[in-house]
Short mmCIF file of C-alpha atoms and ligand atoms in Angstrom, two decimals:
data_model
loop_
_atom_site.label_atom_id
_atom_site.label_comp_id
_atom_site.label_asym_id
_atom_site.label_seq_id
_atom_site.Cartn_x
_atom_site.Cartn_y
_atom_site.Cartn_z
CA MET A 476 0.00 0.00 0.00
CA PRO A 477 1.45 3.42 -0.88
CA SER A 478 2.42 5.45 2.17
CA ASN A 479 1.11 8.92 2.94
CA LEU A 480 4.06 9.62 5.18
CA VAL A 481 7.71 9.83 4.18
CA VAL A 482 10.00 8.78 7.00
CA GLN A 483 13.65 9.77 6.81
CA PRO A 484 16.19 7.55 8.59
CA VAL A 485 17.13 8.92 12.01
CA ALA A 486 20.16 11.23 11.75
CA ASP A 487 21.85 12.99 14.68
CA GLY A 488 18.99 11.85 16.94
CA VAL A 489 16.34 13.47 14.72
CA ARG A 490 13.54 11.74 12.82
CA LEU A 491 11.97 13.75 9.98
CA LEU A 492 8.40 12.89 8.97
CA THR A 493 6.93 14.42 5.82
CA LEU A 494 3.16 14.38 5.23
CA HIS A 495 2.73 13.24 1.64
CA ARG A 496 -0.72 13.48 0.09
CA PRO A 497 0.09 16.34 -2.29
CA GLN A 498 -2.96 15.69 -4.46
CA ALA A 499 -5.19 16.60 -1.48
CA LEU A 500 -2.99 19.31 0.11
CA ASN A 501 -1.96 16.72 2.72
CA ALA A 502 -5.53 16.42 4.04
CA LEU A 503 -5.39 14.16 7.09
CA ASN A 504 -7.36 11.04 6.26
CA THR A 505 -7.60 8.12 8.69
CA GLU A 506 -4.75 6.28 6.99
CA LEU A 507 -2.34 9.21 7.26
CA LEU A 508 -3.26 9.87 10.89
CA ALA A 509 -2.79 6.18 11.70
CA GLU A 510 0.64 6.19 10.03
CA LEU A 511 1.63 9.33 11.88
CA ALA A 512 0.48 7.96 15.26
CA ALA A 513 2.32 4.67 14.61
CA GLU A 514 5.51 6.51 13.62
CA LEU A 515 5.39 8.58 16.80
CA ASP A 516 4.84 5.41 18.85
CA SER A 517 7.89 3.91 17.19
CA ALA A 518 9.90 7.12 17.81
CA GLU A 519 8.79 7.00 21.45
CA ARG A 520 10.30 3.51 21.84
CA ASP A 521 13.47 4.18 19.87
CA GLU A 522 16.31 5.40 22.09
CA HIS A 523 18.16 6.83 19.08
CA THR A 524 15.28 9.18 18.25
CA ARG A 525 15.54 12.20 20.52
CA VAL A 526 13.42 14.68 18.55
CA VAL A 527 10.82 14.41 15.78
CA VAL A 528 10.24 17.03 13.08
CA ILE A 529 6.99 16.98 11.10
CA THR A 530 6.59 18.88 7.86
CA GLY A 531 4.48 18.99 4.70
CA ASN A 532 5.31 20.60 1.38
CA ARG A 533 5.65 24.20 0.18
CA LYS A 534 1.96 24.57 -0.70
CA ALA A 535 0.49 22.90 2.37
CA PHE A 536 1.50 21.61 5.74
CA ALA A 537 -2.01 20.09 5.88
CA ALA A 538 -5.36 21.50 4.73
CA GLY A 539 -7.33 19.79 7.49
CA ALA A 540 -9.26 16.59 7.91
CA ASP A 541 -10.08 14.88 4.64
CA ILE A 542 -13.46 16.40 3.80
CA ASN A 543 -14.35 13.65 1.29
CA GLU A 544 -13.78 11.04 3.97
CA MET A 545 -15.83 13.10 6.43
CA ALA A 546 -18.69 13.19 3.93
CA GLU A 547 -18.99 9.39 4.19
CA ARG A 548 -19.35 9.33 7.98
CA ASP A 549 -22.72 9.44 9.73
CA LEU A 550 -23.27 10.11 13.44
CA VAL A 551 -22.48 6.53 14.46
CA GLY A 552 -19.35 6.62 12.32
CA ILE A 553 -18.24 9.79 14.05
CA LEU A 554 -18.95 8.36 17.52
CA ASN A 555 -16.73 5.37 16.67
CA ASP A 556 -14.17 7.42 14.79
CA PRO A 557 -10.74 5.71 14.96
CA ARG A 558 -9.10 9.10 14.37
CA VAL A 559 -9.87 10.12 17.95
CA ALA A 560 -7.41 7.52 19.25
CA HIS A 561 -4.81 8.55 16.65
CA TRP A 562 -5.08 12.20 17.73
CA GLN A 563 -4.67 11.18 21.38
CA ARG A 564 -1.50 9.26 20.58
CA ILE A 565 -0.13 12.22 18.62
CA GLY A 566 -1.02 14.68 21.41
CA ASN A 567 0.61 12.49 24.08
CA PHE A 568 4.00 12.14 22.38
CA SER A 569 6.54 12.69 25.17
CA LYS A 570 9.67 13.57 23.17
CA PRO A 571 10.12 17.03 21.63
CA LEU A 572 8.00 17.50 18.51
CA ILE A 573 8.79 20.31 16.07
CA ALA A 574 6.54 21.39 13.20
CA ALA A 575 8.11 23.00 10.12
CA VAL A 576 5.20 24.69 8.37
CA ASN A 577 4.81 26.12 4.88
CA GLY A 578 1.59 27.04 3.11
CA PHE A 579 -1.79 26.03 4.50
CA ALA A 580 -2.15 24.74 8.05
CA LEU A 581 -5.94 24.61 8.29
CA GLY A 582 -8.43 22.71 10.45
CA GLY A 583 -6.80 19.45 11.50
CA GLY A 584 -3.55 20.80 9.98
CA CYS A 585 -3.56 23.73 12.40
CA GLU A 586 -4.54 21.31 15.19
CA LEU A 587 -1.53 19.15 14.32
CA VAL A 588 0.67 22.26 14.48
CA MET A 589 -0.69 22.87 17.97
CA CYS A 590 0.32 19.35 19.06
CA ALA A 591 3.92 20.35 18.32
CA ASP A 592 6.11 21.86 21.02
CA ILE A 593 8.00 24.21 18.72
CA VAL A 594 6.74 25.64 15.43
CA ILE A 595 9.01 27.07 12.75
CA ALA A 596 7.02 28.57 9.88
CA GLY A 597 7.89 29.89 6.47
CA SER A 598 6.72 33.46 5.89
CA ASP A 599 4.05 32.14 3.50
CA ALA A 600 2.36 29.91 6.10
CA ARG A 601 -1.32 30.44 6.91
CA PHE A 602 -3.09 29.12 9.97
CA GLY A 603 -6.82 28.75 10.38
CA GLN A 604 -9.77 26.78 11.71
CA PRO A 605 -12.25 26.96 8.80
CA GLU A 606 -14.54 24.16 10.05
CA ILE A 607 -17.34 26.70 10.64
CA ASN A 608 -17.59 27.07 6.84
CA LEU A 609 -18.56 23.39 6.69
CA GLY A 610 -21.26 23.76 9.34
CA ILE A 611 -19.11 22.08 11.99
CA MET A 612 -16.46 23.11 14.52
CA PRO A 613 -12.89 22.01 15.31
CA GLY A 614 -12.75 18.55 16.82
CA ALA A 615 -9.08 17.78 17.46
CA GLY A 616 -8.00 20.49 19.87
CA GLY A 617 -8.83 23.53 17.75
CA THR A 618 -10.89 25.21 20.45
CA GLN A 619 -9.00 24.07 23.56
CA ARG A 620 -5.37 24.35 22.47
CA LEU A 621 -5.94 27.44 20.31
CA LEU A 622 -7.51 29.44 23.14
CA ARG A 623 -4.71 28.49 25.52
CA LEU A 624 -2.10 29.56 22.97
CA VAL A 625 -3.48 32.76 21.48
CA GLY A 626 -6.08 33.91 24.03
CA LYS A 627 -9.82 34.33 23.78
CA PRO A 628 -10.41 37.18 21.30
CA LEU A 629 -8.23 35.82 18.49
CA ALA A 630 -9.29 32.20 19.09
CA MET A 631 -12.94 33.27 18.91
CA GLN A 632 -12.31 35.29 15.75
CA MET A 633 -10.51 32.42 14.02
CA VAL A 634 -12.96 29.67 15.01
CA LEU A 635 -16.21 31.62 14.61
CA SER A 636 -15.33 33.45 11.38
CA GLY A 637 -13.14 30.76 9.82
CA GLU A 638 -10.63 33.45 8.81
CA ALA A 639 -7.00 32.37 8.57
CA ILE A 640 -4.06 34.37 9.88
CA ASP A 641 -0.63 34.79 8.32
CA ALA A 642 2.72 33.81 9.82
CA GLN A 643 3.47 37.30 11.22
CA ARG A 644 0.18 37.40 13.08
CA ALA A 645 0.66 33.80 14.27
CA LEU A 646 4.07 34.75 15.65
CA ARG A 647 2.72 37.79 17.49
CA ALA A 648 -0.14 35.70 18.88
CA GLY A 649 2.13 32.93 20.22
CA LEU A 650 0.95 30.17 17.87
CA ILE A 651 4.42 29.73 16.38
CA SER A 652 7.94 30.31 17.67
CA GLU A 653 9.87 31.56 14.62
CA ILE A 654 9.48 32.68 11.00
CA THR A 655 11.96 31.88 8.25
CA GLN A 656 12.09 32.25 4.50
CA PRO A 657 9.82 29.49 3.15
CA GLU A 658 12.69 27.44 1.69
CA LEU A 659 14.54 27.47 5.03
CA ALA A 660 11.77 26.33 7.40
CA VAL A 661 12.66 22.63 7.37
CA GLU A 662 16.41 23.25 7.63
CA ARG A 663 15.92 25.62 10.56
CA ALA A 664 13.59 23.12 12.28
CA LEU A 665 16.22 20.39 11.81
CA GLN A 666 18.89 22.71 13.21
CA VAL A 667 16.82 23.35 16.37
CA ALA A 668 16.01 19.64 16.57
CA ARG A 669 19.70 18.67 16.38
CA ALA A 670 20.54 21.17 19.11
CA ILE A 671 17.90 19.61 21.39
CA ALA A 672 18.99 16.07 20.45
CA GLY A 673 22.45 16.88 21.81
CA LYS A 674 21.13 17.74 25.29
CA ALA A 675 20.61 15.35 28.20
CA PRO A 676 17.51 13.28 27.27
CA LEU A 677 16.14 12.99 30.81
CA ALA A 678 16.43 16.73 31.34
CA VAL A 679 14.72 17.41 28.00
CA ARG A 680 11.91 15.02 28.82
CA LEU A 681 11.23 16.42 32.28
CA ALA A 682 11.56 20.03 31.09
CA LYS A 683 8.94 19.37 28.39
CA GLU A 684 6.63 17.77 30.94
CA ALA A 685 7.07 20.69 33.36
CA LEU A 686 6.40 23.28 30.64
CA LEU A 687 3.23 21.47 29.57
CA LYS A 688 2.07 21.37 33.21
CA ALA A 689 2.05 25.17 33.17
CA GLN A 690 -0.76 25.04 30.60
CA ASP A 691 -3.18 23.02 32.66
CA THR A 692 -2.38 23.30 36.33
CA ASP A 693 -2.35 26.01 38.99
CA LEU A 694 0.92 27.80 39.75
CA ALA A 695 1.54 26.14 43.13
CA SER A 696 1.15 22.60 41.69
CA GLY A 697 3.26 23.52 38.67
CA LEU A 698 6.04 24.87 40.87
CA ARG A 699 5.90 21.71 43.01
CA PHE A 700 6.21 19.52 39.89
CA GLU A 701 9.12 21.64 38.65
CA ARG A 702 10.95 21.28 41.98
CA HIS A 703 10.45 17.49 42.00
CA ALA A 704 11.67 17.16 38.42
CA PHE A 705 14.67 19.40 39.15
CA THR A 706 15.53 17.28 42.21
CA LEU A 707 15.20 14.03 40.24
CA LEU A 708 17.72 15.29 37.69
CA ALA A 709 20.22 15.90 40.49
CA GLY A 710 20.63 12.11 40.69
CA THR A 711 21.59 11.65 37.04
CA GLN A 712 25.01 11.00 35.57
CA ASP A 713 24.25 13.52 32.84
CA ARG A 714 24.03 16.29 35.45
CA ASP A 715 27.50 15.35 36.75
CA GLU A 716 28.78 15.23 33.16
CA GLY A 717 27.19 18.60 32.28
CA ILE A 718 28.75 20.37 35.23
CA ARG A 719 32.13 18.64 34.82
CA ALA A 720 32.23 19.49 31.11
CA PHE A 721 31.56 23.15 31.93
CA GLN A 722 34.38 23.21 34.46
CA GLU A 723 36.75 21.41 32.09
CA LYS A 724 35.76 23.77 29.24
CA ARG A 725 34.72 20.99 26.83
CA PRO A 726 31.41 19.92 25.20
CA ALA A 727 29.33 17.59 27.39
CA GLN A 728 28.78 13.99 26.28
CA PHE A 729 25.34 13.08 27.58
CA GLN A 730 24.37 9.41 27.86
CA GLY A 731 20.73 9.56 28.94
CA SER A 732 21.39 8.18 32.39
N1 LIG B 638 -9.98 17.42 2.27
C1 LIG B 638 -9.98 16.79 1.08
N2 LIG B 638 -9.45 17.31 -0.04
C2 LIG B 638 -8.91 18.54 0.04
C3 LIG B 638 -8.88 19.25 1.25
C4 LIG B 638 -9.44 18.64 2.41
N3 LIG B 638 -9.40 19.23 3.62
N4 LIG B 638 -8.29 20.46 1.02
C5 LIG B 638 -7.96 20.48 -0.28
N5 LIG B 638 -8.33 19.32 -0.88
C6 LIG B 638 -8.16 18.94 -2.28
C7 LIG B 638 -9.13 19.71 -3.19
O1 LIG B 638 -10.40 19.11 -3.20
C8 LIG B 638 -8.39 19.64 -4.49
O2 LIG B 638 -8.62 18.37 -5.06
P1 LIG B 638 -8.97 18.22 -6.63
O3 LIG B 638 -7.72 18.74 -7.33
O4 LIG B 638 -9.17 16.76 -6.81
O5 LIG B 638 -10.14 19.08 -6.87
C9 LIG B 638 -6.91 19.69 -4.11
O6 LIG B 638 -6.88 19.34 -2.72
C10 LIG B 638 -6.33 21.09 -4.25
O7 LIG B 638 -7.14 22.00 -3.52
P2 LIG B 638 -7.76 23.32 -4.16
O8 LIG B 638 -7.94 23.18 -5.63
O9 LIG B 638 -8.98 23.68 -3.37
O10 LIG B 638 -6.57 24.36 -3.88
P3 LIG B 638 -6.68 25.92 -3.72
O11 LIG B 638 -5.29 26.44 -3.70
O12 LIG B 638 -7.64 26.51 -4.70
O13 LIG B 638 -7.36 26.15 -2.26
C11 LIG B 638 -7.59 25.74 0.12
C12 LIG B 638 -6.65 25.76 -1.12
C13 LIG B 638 -8.07 27.17 0.42
C14 LIG B 638 -6.80 25.21 1.28
C15 LIG B 638 -8.82 24.87 -0.18
O14 LIG B 638 -8.37 23.62 -0.71
C16 LIG B 638 -9.68 24.56 1.01
O15 LIG B 638 -10.46 25.41 1.45
N6 LIG B 638 -9.55 23.32 1.60
C17 LIG B 638 -10.37 22.90 2.71
C18 LIG B 638 -9.86 23.47 4.02
C19 LIG B 638 -10.76 23.08 5.16
O16 LIG B 638 -11.94 23.40 5.20
N7 LIG B 638 -10.19 22.39 6.18
C20 LIG B 638 -10.92 21.94 7.36
C21 LIG B 638 -11.37 20.52 7.20
S1 LIG B 638 -12.40 19.97 8.54
C22 LIG B 638 -11.33 19.56 9.79
O17 LIG B 638 -10.13 19.72 9.70
C23 LIG B 638 -12.01 18.95 11.02
C24 LIG B 638 -11.09 18.73 12.20
O18 LIG B 638 -10.73 19.65 12.88
C25 LIG B 638 -10.68 17.39 12.64
#
């Protein structure tokens, strides 16, 4: 069966996944979501994969859920939708996930962007939740994650009007972390990914978990979690190596222990 996802071999601790349904602007059908979820599961288990980068092509990161597939689903089909489980697996990925975005990131495409921890976008990228134009609403995080990221007024405007925003506006709103020239988005994402892949894996993992806690817990609980995680890292060999390397004025060699 032809694949909708191009998987590059892991290099320097980084796995690059490219959404590949160009004929449908990378619309996320069940098959593609299943492949993506399975690849992230495999990356989760693979000790050589430290960071995953997801990208699309120059015209589209992903133009949303596959509308033709949606047209075939009735209410029962939607209640039993296998895509819900795929989205959960994607959203729960515990290693750093970077999105390199060019072109359209709409509907499920924008929701996939919001599952990423870091978003590097080409200046031509456009982000939107146009589901309202189809008589529906976002169903894979497009109300919950968007509001947490960009705040109420802009989230309301995007979801209720269906209007997309450009990369500059997305940067100002906090939806993305950096803008590049379109042709450099993937390279820059890989550069950031390689930098993270060279850090101590346990520290990266716990730092990601602590940062995510800040989104959905009160400050006192978040600070408690941060302190526990910080204390846990004090018992690692990588902490000793990091400090020793600094004192010896050489690059640290982290082992993940
Ligand atoms: N599903 C299925 N096919 C899609 C698609 C989608 N989401 N988006 C684009 N395509 C297909 C088009 O049907 C077209 O196919 P044909 O060549 O066979 O006609 C091909 O991709 C190219 O698209 P266009 O000709 O429309 O390209 P364009 O440059 O004129 O327009 C666009 C680009 C504005 C993104 C337009 O394609 C569009 O509006 N797409 C739909 C976007 C959308 O509504 N996304 C939300 C989906 S619902 C969702 O995502 C729910 C959820 O949260 C889980």
